[in-house]
């Protein structure tokens, strides 16, 4: 399947991970992409400027919950693969307003599955065989780990936040459409992503931007929560590997082998900025670190065992945390216009998700 040019319907292609996938597919594969994105606060078309003029790229602004739109788009674009990334994705926002998470992540995934199933049933036998519905999900569906252990593909689901519960629900729907109707589905569950074009409400870009602005750097609780950081371009390569080579009905975990406490992440950013953009007063950016009230229900540790993806499909992350965070900090320093634009339009760095 990997050598043939494919038509790929990407949902959420204006988001952080979706745009990394679209840039990769247009720049480094022969595939064509239709990007379906509602352009919520999190969708940013400027993230697609490097590829938006390609004849293999097209964009439709629309909602994955809109069955009539999907009934029109599927036969017109006639996809070989669906990469479903559109979602409400921020845990803090799910605490403040869970309704949108149920609507987009659960109802939207159901609507996509129904449209994809109708399309799949009308394909020739050959194309039915190679069709894939690839659902992109999170390791947060597995709940929280103690000091030891890793999430594997067989870890029982135990979601804790409205966000992770809605993603768990969507994963179950995808599995059900495979087992009940035979739709060739794939699920990937990945750890925390970081890298270029990351929306400024998430920890790493938030800290870089606040540091440069001379503002306090908010660290939840004691900063001891552990995340397994995955560079977004490694993730985009993993997604392509999975829809090209993965076995229908299977789940693959994607991780960066880069567990770090949140406080270590913030200190690493401060040290890099001290090196490449020293403060005018000669002091360290680390002096701006401020401990704030913890997130309600904050999961302590996530860590992924990605052995299955390595052994069965040959994927491994290329970036270590040190190389990836350096590339990320450098990108933010060189692309101030991108994130200043977002700060002016839709997000000014305020605290979210305190549960009243
Ligand atoms: N960012 C991470 O660290 C991470 C980790 C694990 C899993 N994931 C999953 O990966 C996927 C992509 O995450 P992301 O960080 O790129 O998210 P994001 O919030 O940056 O982007 C989501 C995109 O979906 C679009 N969208 C939202 N609702 C829509 C709707 N109803 N119809 C059409 N488009 C809609 C938005 O406009 C946006 O462009 C999500 O499914 C998320 O759950 C993300």
Tab-separated table of C-alpha atoms and ligand atoms in Angstrom:
chain	number	residue	atom	x	y	z
A	1	UNK	CA	0.000	0.000	0.000
A	2	UNK	CA	2.853	2.400	0.814
A	3	UNK	CA	4.040	3.052	-2.755
A	4	UNK	CA	0.651	3.877	-4.263
A	5	UNK	CA	-0.575	7.506	-4.148
A	6	UNK	CA	-3.574	7.547	-1.824
A	7	UNK	CA	-6.446	9.973	-1.327
A	8	UNK	CA	-6.505	10.774	2.382
A	9	UNK	CA	-9.329	12.559	4.169
A	10	UNK	CA	-7.776	14.206	7.234
A	11	UNK	CA	-10.150	15.642	9.846
A	12	UNK	CA	-8.732	18.302	12.150
A	13	UNK	CA	-5.905	19.075	9.714
A	14	UNK	CA	-5.713	22.699	10.891
A	15	UNK	CA	-4.856	21.579	14.430
A	16	UNK	CA	-1.471	20.892	15.964
A	17	UNK	CA	-0.978	17.218	15.064
A	18	UNK	CA	-3.263	17.269	12.011
A	19	UNK	CA	-1.270	20.079	10.399
A	20	UNK	CA	2.017	18.225	11.069
A	21	UNK	CA	0.530	15.167	9.350
A	22	UNK	CA	-0.745	17.190	6.370
A	23	UNK	CA	2.597	18.983	5.954
A	24	UNK	CA	4.383	15.624	6.026
A	25	UNK	CA	2.015	13.935	3.556
A	26	UNK	CA	2.238	16.773	1.037
A	27	UNK	CA	5.983	17.368	1.425
A	28	UNK	CA	7.217	13.781	1.807
A	29	UNK	CA	4.709	11.422	0.159
A	30	UNK	CA	2.840	11.142	-3.154
A	31	UNK	CA	-0.547	11.173	-1.363
A	32	UNK	CA	-3.348	13.740	-1.797
A	33	UNK	CA	-5.103	15.295	1.191
A	34	UNK	CA	-8.553	16.746	1.774
A	35	UNK	CA	-8.496	18.581	5.094
A	36	UNK	CA	-11.923	18.843	6.769
A	37	UNK	CA	-11.769	21.217	9.722
A	38	UNK	CA	-14.329	23.375	11.507
A	39	UNK	CA	-11.687	25.946	12.449
A	40	UNK	CA	-12.603	26.147	16.114
A	41	UNK	CA	-10.394	28.341	18.333
A	42	UNK	CA	-7.744	25.575	17.941
A	43	UNK	CA	-7.706	25.473	14.143
A	44	UNK	CA	-5.092	27.635	12.437
A	45	UNK	CA	-4.766	27.715	8.658
A	46	UNK	CA	-1.429	29.539	8.913
A	47	UNK	CA	0.014	26.203	10.117
A	48	UNK	CA	-0.626	24.891	6.592
A	49	UNK	CA	0.955	27.748	4.642
A	50	UNK	CA	3.992	25.623	3.665
A	51	UNK	CA	1.705	23.246	1.682
A	52	UNK	CA	-1.527	25.123	0.999
A	53	UNK	CA	-0.644	25.874	-2.632
A	54	UNK	CA	0.017	22.236	-3.539
A	55	UNK	CA	-2.373	20.737	-6.091
A	56	UNK	CA	-2.492	17.636	-3.875
A	57	UNK	CA	-3.960	19.642	-0.973
A	58	UNK	CA	-7.520	20.908	-0.554
A	59	UNK	CA	-9.499	22.279	2.369
A	60	UNK	CA	-13.161	22.308	3.380
A	61	UNK	CA	-14.353	24.207	6.424
A	62	UNK	CA	-17.022	22.080	8.097
A	63	UNK	CA	-18.140	20.114	11.135
A	64	UNK	CA	-17.603	16.354	11.507
A	65	UNK	CA	-21.038	16.219	13.191
A	66	UNK	CA	-22.668	17.415	9.936
A	67	UNK	CA	-23.908	14.164	8.337
A	68	UNK	CA	-25.225	15.953	5.220
A	69	UNK	CA	-21.819	17.534	4.570
A	70	UNK	CA	-20.087	14.154	4.985
A	71	UNK	CA	-22.621	12.494	2.640
A	72	UNK	CA	-21.541	15.019	0.014
A	73	UNK	CA	-17.776	14.964	0.706
A	74	UNK	CA	-17.163	11.201	0.802
A	75	UNK	CA	-18.351	10.382	-2.750
A	76	UNK	CA	-16.791	13.580	-4.155
A	77	UNK	CA	-13.302	13.046	-2.669
A	78	UNK	CA	-13.595	9.233	-2.676
A	79	UNK	CA	-10.933	8.604	0.012
A	80	UNK	CA	-8.732	5.493	0.340
A	81	UNK	CA	-7.888	6.419	3.931
A	82	UNK	CA	-9.523	8.524	6.642
A	83	UNK	CA	-7.226	9.960	9.319
A	84	UNK	CA	-9.587	11.184	12.002
A	85	UNK	CA	-7.930	13.768	14.267
A	86	UNK	CA	-10.667	16.400	14.693
A	87	UNK	CA	-11.454	16.705	18.377
A	88	UNK	CA	-11.755	18.999	21.315
A	89	UNK	CA	-8.351	18.285	22.823
A	90	UNK	CA	-7.612	20.386	25.910
A	91	UNK	CA	-8.215	18.774	29.326
A	92	UNK	CA	-8.591	22.125	31.112
A	93	UNK	CA	-11.295	23.234	28.647
A	94	UNK	CA	-13.120	19.895	29.172
A	95	UNK	CA	-13.360	20.707	32.875
A	96	UNK	CA	-14.917	24.115	32.139
A	97	UNK	CA	-17.266	22.932	29.343
A	98	UNK	CA	-17.597	19.177	28.750
A	99	UNK	CA	-20.561	19.429	26.348
A	100	UNK	CA	-18.467	20.323	23.308
A	101	UNK	CA	-16.228	17.304	24.038
A	102	UNK	CA	-19.166	14.886	23.985
A	103	UNK	CA	-20.516	16.478	20.822
A	104	UNK	CA	-17.328	16.540	18.740
A	105	UNK	CA	-15.401	13.593	20.166
A	106	UNK	CA	-18.277	11.126	20.609
A	107	UNK	CA	-21.107	12.254	18.291
A	108	UNK	CA	-18.635	13.530	15.681
A	109	UNK	CA	-16.737	10.216	15.623
A	110	UNK	CA	-20.040	8.325	15.314
A	111	UNK	CA	-21.038	10.557	12.389
A	112	UNK	CA	-17.659	9.992	10.694
A	113	UNK	CA	-17.939	6.215	11.182
A	114	UNK	CA	-21.405	6.099	9.634
A	115	UNK	CA	-20.277	8.137	6.607
A	116	UNK	CA	-17.110	6.042	6.204
A	117	UNK	CA	-19.080	2.786	6.474
A	118	UNK	CA	-21.514	3.847	3.738
A	119	UNK	CA	-18.565	4.862	1.522
A	120	UNK	CA	-16.685	1.614	2.234
A	121	UNK	CA	-19.682	-0.556	1.410
A	122	UNK	CA	-19.907	1.060	-2.036
A	123	UNK	CA	-16.217	0.471	-2.928
A	124	UNK	CA	-14.969	-2.319	-5.206
A	125	UNK	CA	-13.713	-5.460	-3.429
A	126	UNK	CA	-10.065	-4.421	-3.993
A	127	UNK	CA	-10.561	-0.966	-2.575
A	128	UNK	CA	-12.612	-2.321	0.345
A	129	UNK	CA	-9.645	-4.529	1.185
A	130	UNK	CA	-7.170	-1.638	1.333
A	131	UNK	CA	-9.469	1.067	2.822
A	132	UNK	CA	-8.523	2.275	6.320
A	133	UNK	CA	-10.342	4.370	8.950
A	134	UNK	CA	-7.566	5.541	11.270
A	135	UNK	CA	-8.709	7.028	14.572
A	136	UNK	CA	-6.155	9.124	16.481
A	137	UNK	CA	-6.525	8.908	20.249
A	138	UNK	CA	-4.678	9.461	23.481
A	139	UNK	CA	-2.929	7.483	26.219
A	140	UNK	CA	-5.133	9.377	28.694
A	141	UNK	CA	-7.865	6.737	28.101
A	142	UNK	CA	-5.754	4.350	30.216
A	143	UNK	CA	-5.974	6.525	33.346
A	144	UNK	CA	-3.024	7.333	35.574
A	145	UNK	CA	0.107	5.338	36.479
A	146	UNK	CA	2.026	5.183	39.748
A	147	UNK	CA	5.832	5.403	39.795
A	148	UNK	CA	6.236	2.109	37.910
A	149	UNK	CA	4.835	0.504	34.774
A	150	UNK	CA	3.886	1.539	31.252
A	151	UNK	CA	0.656	1.644	29.239
A	152	UNK	CA	0.403	-1.126	26.651
A	153	UNK	CA	-2.313	-1.792	24.077
A	154	UNK	CA	-3.982	-4.198	26.541
A	155	UNK	CA	-4.070	-1.853	29.554
A	156	UNK	CA	-7.739	-1.571	30.660
A	157	UNK	CA	-9.436	1.744	29.944
A	158	UNK	CA	-9.845	3.988	33.015
A	159	UNK	CA	-10.427	7.584	31.830
A	160	UNK	CA	-10.581	10.297	34.528
A	161	UNK	CA	-11.339	13.641	32.842
A	162	UNK	CA	-14.256	14.658	30.597
A	163	UNK	CA	-11.698	14.833	27.750
A	164	UNK	CA	-10.266	11.340	28.253
A	165	UNK	CA	-13.748	9.872	28.841
A	166	UNK	CA	-14.948	11.325	25.536
A	167	UNK	CA	-11.882	9.935	23.722
A	168	UNK	CA	-12.397	6.526	25.371
A	169	UNK	CA	-16.008	6.572	24.154
A	170	UNK	CA	-14.880	7.354	20.609
A	171	UNK	CA	-12.267	4.548	20.698
A	172	UNK	CA	-14.969	2.057	21.714
A	173	UNK	CA	-17.209	3.198	18.858
A	174	UNK	CA	-14.366	2.679	16.359
A	175	UNK	CA	-13.705	-0.848	17.693
A	176	UNK	CA	-17.418	-1.628	17.521
A	177	UNK	CA	-17.644	-0.509	13.871
A	178	UNK	CA	-14.782	-2.899	13.100
A	179	UNK	CA	-16.183	-5.886	14.973
A	180	UNK	CA	-19.827	-5.351	14.055
A	181	UNK	CA	-19.678	-4.052	10.480
A	182	UNK	CA	-16.203	-5.122	9.331
A	183	UNK	CA	-14.968	-1.552	8.708
A	184	UNK	CA	-11.121	-1.747	8.453
A	185	UNK	CA	-10.193	0.486	11.375
A	186	UNK	CA	-6.927	1.365	13.102
A	187	UNK	CA	-6.526	3.124	16.455
A	188	UNK	CA	-3.407	4.837	17.726
A	189	UNK	CA	-3.085	6.050	21.317
A	190	UNK	CA	-0.247	8.491	21.808
A	191	UNK	CA	1.411	10.378	24.625
A	192	UNK	CA	1.767	14.164	24.984
A	193	UNK	CA	2.948	15.793	21.776
A	194	UNK	CA	5.106	18.895	21.489
A	195	UNK	CA	6.868	20.776	18.718
A	196	UNK	CA	6.327	23.548	16.144
A	197	UNK	CA	2.831	25.064	15.638
A	198	UNK	CA	1.603	23.986	19.103
A	199	UNK	CA	-1.336	26.092	20.302
A	200	UNK	CA	-0.131	28.448	23.075
A	201	UNK	CA	-2.531	27.121	25.764
A	202	UNK	CA	-0.487	23.885	26.156
A	203	UNK	CA	2.386	23.671	28.688
A	204	UNK	CA	5.477	23.890	26.469
A	205	UNK	CA	4.489	26.792	24.154
A	206	UNK	CA	2.813	28.587	27.084
A	207	UNK	CA	6.041	28.515	29.080
A	208	UNK	CA	8.203	29.649	26.146
A	209	UNK	CA	5.891	32.576	25.373
A	210	UNK	CA	5.380	33.684	28.982
A	211	UNK	CA	9.117	33.453	29.594
A	212	UNK	CA	9.836	35.751	26.646
A	213	UNK	CA	7.124	38.154	27.851
A	214	UNK	CA	8.679	38.328	31.326
A	215	UNK	CA	5.529	36.828	32.894
A	216	UNK	CA	5.226	34.220	35.692
A	217	UNK	CA	5.651	30.619	34.429
A	218	UNK	CA	2.714	28.659	35.910
A	219	UNK	CA	3.502	25.137	37.158
A	220	UNK	CA	0.503	23.117	38.408
A	221	UNK	CA	0.839	21.739	41.973
A	222	UNK	CA	4.450	20.807	42.710
A	223	UNK	CA	5.264	20.144	39.041
A	224	UNK	CA	5.810	16.452	39.791
A	225	UNK	CA	3.321	15.043	37.248
A	226	UNK	CA	5.108	12.952	34.629
A	227	UNK	CA	4.351	12.948	30.891
A	228	UNK	CA	6.027	10.958	28.104
A	229	UNK	CA	6.871	13.606	25.484
A	230	UNK	CA	6.515	12.790	21.777
A	231	UNK	CA	7.895	15.151	19.127
A	232	UNK	CA	5.003	15.940	16.774
A	233	UNK	CA	6.963	15.145	13.581
A	234	UNK	CA	7.835	11.710	14.980
A	235	UNK	CA	4.127	11.265	15.645
A	236	UNK	CA	3.141	12.281	12.088
A	237	UNK	CA	5.608	9.699	10.744
A	238	UNK	CA	4.104	7.078	13.075
A	239	UNK	CA	0.598	7.856	11.798
A	240	UNK	CA	1.703	7.414	8.185
A	241	UNK	CA	3.425	4.133	9.112
A	242	UNK	CA	0.264	2.844	10.789
A	243	UNK	CA	-2.223	3.628	8.016
A	244	UNK	CA	0.183	2.305	5.366
A	245	UNK	CA	1.273	-0.880	7.145
A	246	UNK	CA	-0.971	-1.476	10.172
A	247	UNK	CA	-3.310	-4.461	10.502
A	248	UNK	CA	-7.039	-3.576	10.480
A	249	UNK	CA	-8.713	-3.919	13.862
A	250	UNK	CA	-5.418	-3.332	15.715
A	251	UNK	CA	-4.429	-0.645	18.181
A	252	UNK	CA	-0.881	0.779	18.319
A	253	UNK	CA	0.568	2.894	21.122
A	254	UNK	CA	2.866	5.757	20.098
A	255	UNK	CA	5.326	7.228	22.625
A	256	UNK	CA	8.523	9.240	22.700
A	257	UNK	CA	10.535	7.290	25.327
A	258	UNK	CA	10.926	10.669	26.999
A	259	UNK	CA	9.366	10.716	30.455
A	260	UNK	CA	9.847	14.013	32.248
A	261	UNK	CA	8.315	15.696	35.292
A	262	UNK	CA	6.540	18.937	34.355
A	263	UNK	CA	9.014	20.929	36.441
A	264	UNK	CA	11.902	19.341	34.508
A	265	UNK	CA	10.263	20.396	31.241
A	266	UNK	CA	9.916	23.980	32.433
A	267	UNK	CA	13.504	24.047	33.729
A	268	UNK	CA	14.786	22.664	30.395
A	269	UNK	CA	13.007	25.459	28.510
A	270	UNK	CA	14.429	28.089	30.890
A	271	UNK	CA	17.965	26.706	30.466
A	272	UNK	CA	17.673	26.767	26.664
A	273	UNK	CA	16.345	30.318	26.673
A	274	UNK	CA	19.135	31.369	29.059
A	275	UNK	CA	21.556	30.056	26.431
A	276	UNK	CA	20.013	31.326	23.180
A	277	UNK	CA	18.033	34.429	24.270
A	278	UNK	CA	19.453	35.551	27.668
A	279	UNK	CA	17.336	37.900	29.768
A	280	UNK	CA	18.407	41.550	29.608
A	281	UNK	CA	19.117	41.626	33.357
A	282	UNK	CA	21.381	38.558	33.098
A	283	UNK	CA	19.239	36.503	35.517
A	284	UNK	CA	17.747	33.083	34.693
A	285	UNK	CA	14.250	32.620	33.267
A	286	UNK	CA	13.842	29.979	36.007
A	287	UNK	CA	13.263	32.875	38.441
A	288	UNK	CA	9.884	33.377	36.727
A	289	UNK	CA	8.632	29.883	37.764
A	290	UNK	CA	5.490	30.138	39.950
A	291	UNK	CA	3.629	27.220	41.515
A	292	UNK	CA	-0.160	27.493	41.061
A	293	UNK	CA	-3.210	25.474	42.261
A	294	UNK	CA	-3.193	22.000	40.730
A	295	UNK	CA	-5.607	20.877	37.989
A	296	UNK	CA	-8.636	19.080	39.541
A	297	UNK	CA	-8.196	15.297	39.134
A	298	UNK	CA	-4.693	15.778	37.674
A	299	UNK	CA	-3.395	12.357	36.522
A	300	UNK	CA	0.028	11.718	38.099
A	301	UNK	CA	1.927	9.857	35.411
A	302	UNK	CA	1.490	8.687	31.814
A	303	UNK	CA	4.097	6.552	30.059
A	304	UNK	CA	3.816	4.539	26.876
A	305	UNK	CA	5.265	1.199	25.866
A	306	UNK	CA	5.562	1.539	22.060
A	307	UNK	CA	7.245	-1.860	21.546
A	308	UNK	CA	4.422	-3.193	19.362
A	309	UNK	CA	4.779	-0.344	16.872
A	310	UNK	CA	8.553	-0.835	16.813
A	311	UNK	CA	8.512	-4.639	16.468
A	312	UNK	CA	5.594	-4.989	14.068
A	313	UNK	CA	5.824	-1.856	11.903
A	314	UNK	CA	9.418	-0.675	12.420
A	315	UNK	CA	8.674	2.808	13.836
A	316	UNK	CA	10.825	4.484	16.495
A	317	UNK	CA	11.056	8.131	17.589
A	318	UNK	CA	14.034	9.993	16.073
A	319	UNK	CA	14.072	12.903	18.520
A	320	UNK	CA	15.181	12.616	22.134
A	321	UNK	CA	13.586	15.081	24.556
A	322	UNK	CA	16.785	17.175	24.471
A	323	UNK	CA	16.925	17.474	20.658
A	324	UNK	CA	13.150	17.919	20.325
A	325	UNK	CA	12.854	20.652	22.955
A	326	UNK	CA	15.786	22.519	21.401
A	327	UNK	CA	14.106	22.402	17.977
A	328	UNK	CA	10.838	23.562	19.573
A	329	UNK	CA	12.316	26.526	21.454
A	330	UNK	CA	14.239	27.562	18.327
A	331	UNK	CA	11.054	27.345	16.222
A	332	UNK	CA	9.117	29.600	18.630
A	333	UNK	CA	11.926	32.146	18.614
A	334	UNK	CA	11.951	32.174	14.803
A	335	UNK	CA	8.162	32.186	14.309
A	336	UNK	CA	6.905	34.867	16.632
A	337	UNK	CA	4.388	36.143	14.044
A	338	UNK	CA	2.565	32.774	14.108
A	339	UNK	CA	1.982	32.687	17.866
A	340	UNK	CA	1.505	36.421	18.384
A	341	UNK	CA	-1.300	36.185	15.789
A	342	UNK	CA	-3.046	33.489	17.825
A	343	UNK	CA	-2.574	35.365	21.079
A	344	UNK	CA	-4.309	38.392	19.519
A	345	UNK	CA	-7.143	36.379	17.911
A	346	UNK	CA	-8.195	33.721	20.367
A	347	UNK	CA	-6.091	33.004	23.440
A	348	UNK	CA	-4.280	35.411	25.732
A	349	UNK	CA	-2.648	32.934	28.136
A	350	UNK	CA	-5.315	32.944	30.851
A	351	UNK	CA	-5.730	30.066	33.358
A	352	UNK	CA	-8.374	27.466	32.332
A	353	UNK	CA	-9.950	24.416	34.023
A	354	UNK	CA	-10.199	25.260	37.708
A	355	UNK	CA	-13.635	23.533	37.987
A	356	UNK	CA	-15.420	26.560	39.423
B	1	LIG	N1	-1.857	17.096	21.463
B	1	LIG	C1	-1.584	15.985	22.096
B	1	LIG	O1	-0.619	15.916	22.860
B	1	LIG	C2	-2.430	14.743	21.880
B	1	LIG	C3	-2.069	13.590	22.563
B	1	LIG	C4	-2.803	12.436	22.353
B	1	LIG	C5	-3.862	12.445	21.446
B	1	LIG	N2	-4.203	13.571	20.800
B	1	LIG	C6	-5.349	13.519	19.858
B	1	LIG	O2	-4.861	13.883	18.574
B	1	LIG	C7	-5.870	14.579	17.863
B	1	LIG	C8	-5.335	15.922	17.414
B	1	LIG	O3	-4.898	16.661	18.557
B	1	LIG	P1	-4.325	18.129	18.422
B	1	LIG	O4	-3.456	18.366	19.585
B	1	LIG	O5	-3.798	18.340	17.058
B	1	LIG	O6	-5.677	18.962	18.607
B	1	LIG	P2	-5.965	20.504	18.269
B	1	LIG	O7	-6.917	20.961	19.327
B	1	LIG	O8	-4.705	21.241	18.049
B	1	LIG	O9	-6.725	20.433	16.860
B	1	LIG	C9	-8.014	19.933	16.709
B	1	LIG	C10	-8.525	20.371	15.346
B	1	LIG	O10	-9.845	19.816	15.166
B	1	LIG	C11	-10.689	20.835	14.662
B	1	LIG	N3	-12.065	20.551	15.116
B	1	LIG	C12	-12.524	20.594	16.395
B	1	LIG	N4	-13.836	20.277	16.411
B	1	LIG	C13	-14.193	19.994	15.124
B	1	LIG	C14	-15.399	19.585	14.500
B	1	LIG	N5	-16.515	19.411	15.224
B	1	LIG	N6	-15.399	19.363	13.168
B	1	LIG	C15	-14.276	19.545	12.437
B	1	LIG	N7	-13.103	19.963	12.965
B	1	LIG	C16	-13.067	20.172	14.296
B	1	LIG	C17	-10.154	22.131	15.234
B	1	LIG	O11	-10.554	23.257	14.460
B	1	LIG	C18	-8.644	21.886	15.200
B	1	LIG	O12	-8.086	22.296	13.964
B	1	LIG	C19	-7.066	14.702	18.800
B	1	LIG	O13	-7.989	13.686	18.456
B	1	LIG	C20	-6.484	14.459	20.169
B	1	LIG	O14	-7.440	13.861	21.027
B	1	LIG	C21	-3.522	14.724	21.006
